Short mmCIF file of C-alpha atoms in Angstrom, two decimals:
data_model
loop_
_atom_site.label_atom_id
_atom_site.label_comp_id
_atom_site.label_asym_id
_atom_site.label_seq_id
_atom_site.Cartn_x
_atom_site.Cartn_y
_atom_site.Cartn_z
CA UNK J 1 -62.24 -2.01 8.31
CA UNK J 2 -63.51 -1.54 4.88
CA UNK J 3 -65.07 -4.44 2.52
CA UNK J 4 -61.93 -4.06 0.84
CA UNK J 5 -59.56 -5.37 3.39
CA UNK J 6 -62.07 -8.06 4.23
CA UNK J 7 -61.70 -9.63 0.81
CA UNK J 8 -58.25 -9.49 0.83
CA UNK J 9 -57.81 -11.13 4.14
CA UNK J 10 -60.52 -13.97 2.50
CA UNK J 11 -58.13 -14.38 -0.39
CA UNK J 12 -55.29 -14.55 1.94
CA UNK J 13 -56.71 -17.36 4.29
CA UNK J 14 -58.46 -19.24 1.07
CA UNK J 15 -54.63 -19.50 0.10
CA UNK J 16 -53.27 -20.35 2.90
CA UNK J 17 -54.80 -23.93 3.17
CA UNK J 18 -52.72 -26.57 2.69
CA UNK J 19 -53.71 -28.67 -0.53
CA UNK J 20 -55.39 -31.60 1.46
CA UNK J 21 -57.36 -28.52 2.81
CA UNK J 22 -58.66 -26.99 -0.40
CA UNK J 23 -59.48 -29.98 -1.90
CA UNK J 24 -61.69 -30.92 0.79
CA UNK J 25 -63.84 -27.62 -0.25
CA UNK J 26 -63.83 -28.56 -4.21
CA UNK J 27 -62.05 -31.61 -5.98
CA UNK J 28 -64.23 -30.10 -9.00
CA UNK J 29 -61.39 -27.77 -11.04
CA UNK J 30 -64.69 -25.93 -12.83
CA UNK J 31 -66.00 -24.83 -9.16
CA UNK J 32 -62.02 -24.29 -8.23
CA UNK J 33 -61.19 -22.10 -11.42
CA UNK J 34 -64.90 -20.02 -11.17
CA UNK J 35 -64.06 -19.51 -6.95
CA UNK J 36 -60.72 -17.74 -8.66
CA UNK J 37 -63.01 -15.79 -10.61
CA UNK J 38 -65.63 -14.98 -8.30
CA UNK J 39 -63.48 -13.83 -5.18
CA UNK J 40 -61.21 -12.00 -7.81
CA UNK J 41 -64.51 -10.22 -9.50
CA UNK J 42 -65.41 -9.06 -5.84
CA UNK J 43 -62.12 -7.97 -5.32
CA UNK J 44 -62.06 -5.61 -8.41
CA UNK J 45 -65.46 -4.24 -7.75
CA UNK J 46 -64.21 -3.20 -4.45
CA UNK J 47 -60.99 -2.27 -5.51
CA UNK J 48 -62.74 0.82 -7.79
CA UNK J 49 -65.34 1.92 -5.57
CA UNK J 50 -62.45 2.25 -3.03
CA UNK J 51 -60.03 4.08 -5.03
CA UNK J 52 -62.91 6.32 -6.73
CA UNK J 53 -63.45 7.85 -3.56
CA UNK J 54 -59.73 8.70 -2.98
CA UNK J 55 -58.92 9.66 -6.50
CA UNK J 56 -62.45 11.09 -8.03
CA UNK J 57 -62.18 14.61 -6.76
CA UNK J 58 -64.13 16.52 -9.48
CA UNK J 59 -65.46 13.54 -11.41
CA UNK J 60 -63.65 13.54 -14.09
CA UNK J 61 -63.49 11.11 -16.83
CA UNK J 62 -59.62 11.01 -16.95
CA UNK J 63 -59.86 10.36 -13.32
CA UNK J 64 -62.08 7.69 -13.78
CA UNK J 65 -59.62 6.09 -16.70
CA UNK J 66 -56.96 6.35 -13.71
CA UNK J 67 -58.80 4.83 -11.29
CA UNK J 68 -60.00 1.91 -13.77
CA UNK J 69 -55.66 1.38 -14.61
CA UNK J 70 -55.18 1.09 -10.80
CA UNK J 71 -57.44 -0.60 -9.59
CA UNK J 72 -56.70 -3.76 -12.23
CA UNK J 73 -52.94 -2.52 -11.44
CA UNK J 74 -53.80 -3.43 -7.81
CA UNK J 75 -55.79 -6.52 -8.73
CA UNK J 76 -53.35 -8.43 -10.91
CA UNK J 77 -50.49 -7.42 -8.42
CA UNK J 78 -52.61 -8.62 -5.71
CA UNK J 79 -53.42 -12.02 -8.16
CA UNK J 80 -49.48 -12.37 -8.61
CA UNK J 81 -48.47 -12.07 -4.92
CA UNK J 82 -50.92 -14.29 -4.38
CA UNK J 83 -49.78 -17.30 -6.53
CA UNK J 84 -46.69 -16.38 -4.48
CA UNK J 85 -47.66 -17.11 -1.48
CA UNK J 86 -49.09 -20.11 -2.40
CA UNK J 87 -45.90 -21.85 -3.41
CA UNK J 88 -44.75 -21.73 0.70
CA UNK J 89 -47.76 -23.32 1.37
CA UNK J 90 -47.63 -26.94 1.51
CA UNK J 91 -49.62 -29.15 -1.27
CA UNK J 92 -49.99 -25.53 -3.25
CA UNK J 93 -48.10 -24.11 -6.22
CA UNK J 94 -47.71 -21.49 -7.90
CA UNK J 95 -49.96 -21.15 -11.29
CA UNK J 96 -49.73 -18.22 -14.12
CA UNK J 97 -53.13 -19.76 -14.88
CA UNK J 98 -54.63 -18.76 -11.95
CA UNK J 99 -52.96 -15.29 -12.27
CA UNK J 100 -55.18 -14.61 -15.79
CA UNK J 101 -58.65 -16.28 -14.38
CA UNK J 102 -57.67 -14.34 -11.08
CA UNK J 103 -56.78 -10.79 -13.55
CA UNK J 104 -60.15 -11.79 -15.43
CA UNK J 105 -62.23 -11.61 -12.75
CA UNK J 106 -60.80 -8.91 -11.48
CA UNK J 107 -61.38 -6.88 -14.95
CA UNK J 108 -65.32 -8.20 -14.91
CA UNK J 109 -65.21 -7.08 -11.09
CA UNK J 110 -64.18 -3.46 -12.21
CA UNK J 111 -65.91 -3.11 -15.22
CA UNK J 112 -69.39 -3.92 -13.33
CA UNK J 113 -68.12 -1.27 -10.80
CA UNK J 114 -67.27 0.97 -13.70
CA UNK J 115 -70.76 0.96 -15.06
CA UNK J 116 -72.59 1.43 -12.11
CA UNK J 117 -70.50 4.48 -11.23
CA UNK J 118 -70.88 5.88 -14.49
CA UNK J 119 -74.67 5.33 -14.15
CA UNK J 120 -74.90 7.39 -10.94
CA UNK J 121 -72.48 9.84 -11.39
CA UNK J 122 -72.17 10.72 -15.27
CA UNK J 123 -76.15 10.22 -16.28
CA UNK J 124 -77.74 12.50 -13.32
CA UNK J 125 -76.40 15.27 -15.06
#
């Protein structure tokens, strides 16, 4: 099972606690908001070292752009479906808010990723 799956199972079960349940965690909404960003961020990371091993063949830099599109593709669909779910779970709702810290993180996530792959793969050469 890759590190991948792992964070989105986290995400999934982070999301599936009832409100009473969450709150318990954090009843701060600056903690709440930056665990959005955080577990989002990790996601993203993730997200592009995963795909650049399917989709970097020759190392490419158009490759690279592709990867970078779908892995915040995947992130902000992932964010959305997300926010989704959450509406079936009692005491939770729904929140585009959460959708854009949840897409931020995942862009700081990827771009992190981004650099250090361009770092060992583009500057060796």
């Amino acid at each position: 099972m890759s590190i991948l799956t792992i964070i989105c199972i986290t995400i999934f079960l982070f999301s599936s606690q009832s409100g009473y349940e969450s709150s318990q965690i954090s009843n701060n909404i600056f903690i709440r908001k930056l665990g959005h960003f955080s577990e989002y961020a990790a996601l993203g990371f993730f997200t592009f070292a995963y795909l650049s091993n399917i989709f970097v063949k020759n190392i490419k830099k158009s490759e690279v752009s592709f990867t970078l599109m779908m892995s915040f593709l995947f992130s902000v669909m992932y964010a959305t479906s997300d926010e989704i779910h959450q509406i079936f779970v009692a005491g939770r709702d729904g929140n585009l808010k959460d959708v854009l810290i949840d897409s931020s993180g995942a862009f700081f996530g990827i771009v992190i990723s981004g650099i250090l792959f361009y770092f060992l793969f583009f500057k060796k050469k």
